[in-house]
Amino acid sequence: MQLHLSTWPEVEAYLAKSKAILIPIGSTEQHGPNGLLGTDALCPEIIGKRAGDEAGILIGPTFNVGQAQHHMGFVGTITLRPSTMIAAMQDWAQSLVRHGFERIYWLNGHGGNIATITAAFSEIYHGVTFSNGSGGSHAGSNHPPLRCTLRNWWELNGVMDVCRQLFPVGEGSHATPSEVSVTWAGYPEAVKSVAMSPRIAPNGPILDADDYRRRFPDGRIGSDPSQANVEAGEKIVAAAVKAVISEFRTFAAS
Ligand code: NI
């Protein structure tokens, strides 16, 4: 069940059964020669949508632009400053709380977002006000406080094991065959064959956006995403969907 494809009476009926929602969160940034710019937003969106279809979980709109400053040397990348992202996440949470949501599960697709999402949780907890006007976090409140949780999709139970089995060599850390495969499982029309040179990209540190482009001219870090394929993506998505449904249910009941 996706919020943007639901009517308000449908969401109201969902709220009568559950106060928990899953929000995919990611980034719009270069992902090498064959990876989509939306990869880090599409991965949690594809996994979230399937989990929502299978288990009746409400999936919020994808927060699809994040912390991508170090990718700005490549065209198409869009980035937010951390303060903008924190403020926007606060507004999303505040809106959901106003309607009665009490658990927000953020399914993240981009490692660069983690620090800012964690800071946003602190801002959200500091400023949250419930629909009856009471502060959520102040002592003595009879109202259960809002809880947020962050899960990176690749850290879901069992997912890395599947990725390692599928791609024992050339997984790397950016524009990985695993994440490209997941996007292709969701959008098979995006599959493209691109030769990689060198086959496995180098590893190393990044100082800034220009330095990134100098060191990693095609955008990959340590990876060989020419191994990506739809079948692998389906296997990874299946493992992730199973794990996220179980984890979401535990969180919703907490
Ligand atoms: Ni990525």
JSON list of C-alpha atoms and ligand atoms in Angstrom, two decimals, residues 27 29-31 39-41 43 71 109-111 153-154 173-176 179, ligand 1:
[
{"chain": "A", "resi": 27, "resn": "SER", "atom": "CA", "xyz": [19.85, 10.06, -2.91]},
{"chain": "A", "resi": 29, "resn": "GLU", "atom": "CA", "xyz": [23.62, 10.88, -7.54]},
{"chain": "A", "resi": 30, "resn": "GLN", "atom": "CA", "xyz": [25.86, 9.34, -10.17]},
{"chain": "A", "resi": 31, "resn": "HIS", "atom": "CA", "xyz": [26.22, 5.56, -9.96]},
{"chain": "A", "resi": 39, "resn": "THR", "atom": "CA", "xyz": [19.88, 4.03, -7.56]},
{"chain": "A", "resi": 40, "resn": "ASP", "atom": "CA", "xyz": [20.10, 4.88, -3.85]},
{"chain": "A", "resi": 41, "resn": "ALA", "atom": "CA", "xyz": [16.47, 6.03, -3.76]},
{"chain": "A", "resi": 43, "resn": "CYS", "atom": "CA", "xyz": [16.63, 0.39, -4.02]},
{"chain": "A", "resi": 71, "resn": "HIS", "atom": "CA", "xyz": [29.21, 13.32, -6.23]},
{"chain": "A", "resi": 109, "resn": "GLY", "atom": "CA", "xyz": [19.70, 3.51, 0.43]},
{"chain": "A", "resi": 110, "resn": "HIS", "atom": "CA", "xyz": [22.70, 5.82, 0.84]},
{"chain": "A", "resi": 111, "resn": "GLY", "atom": "CA", "xyz": [25.56, 5.56, 3.33]},
{"chain": "A", "resi": 153, "resn": "TRP", "atom": "CA", "xyz": [18.67, -1.92, 3.15]},
{"chain": "A", "resi": 154, "resn": "TRP", "atom": "CA", "xyz": [21.98, -3.74, 2.63]},
{"chain": "A", "resi": 173, "resn": "SER", "atom": "CA", "xyz": [31.59, 0.29, -2.26]},
{"chain": "A", "resi": 174, "resn": "HIS", "atom": "CA", "xyz": [29.99, 2.59, -4.84]},
{"chain": "A", "resi": 175, "resn": "ALA", "atom": "CA", "xyz": [28.01, 1.67, -7.96]},
{"chain": "A", "resi": 176, "resn": "THR", "atom": "CA", "xyz": [28.03, -1.93, -6.77]},
{"chain": "A", "resi": 179, "resn": "GLU", "atom": "CA", "xyz": [22.57, -2.16, -6.00]},
{"chain": "B", "resi": 1, "resn": "NI", "atom": "NI", "xyz": [24.59, 3.62, -3.99]}
]
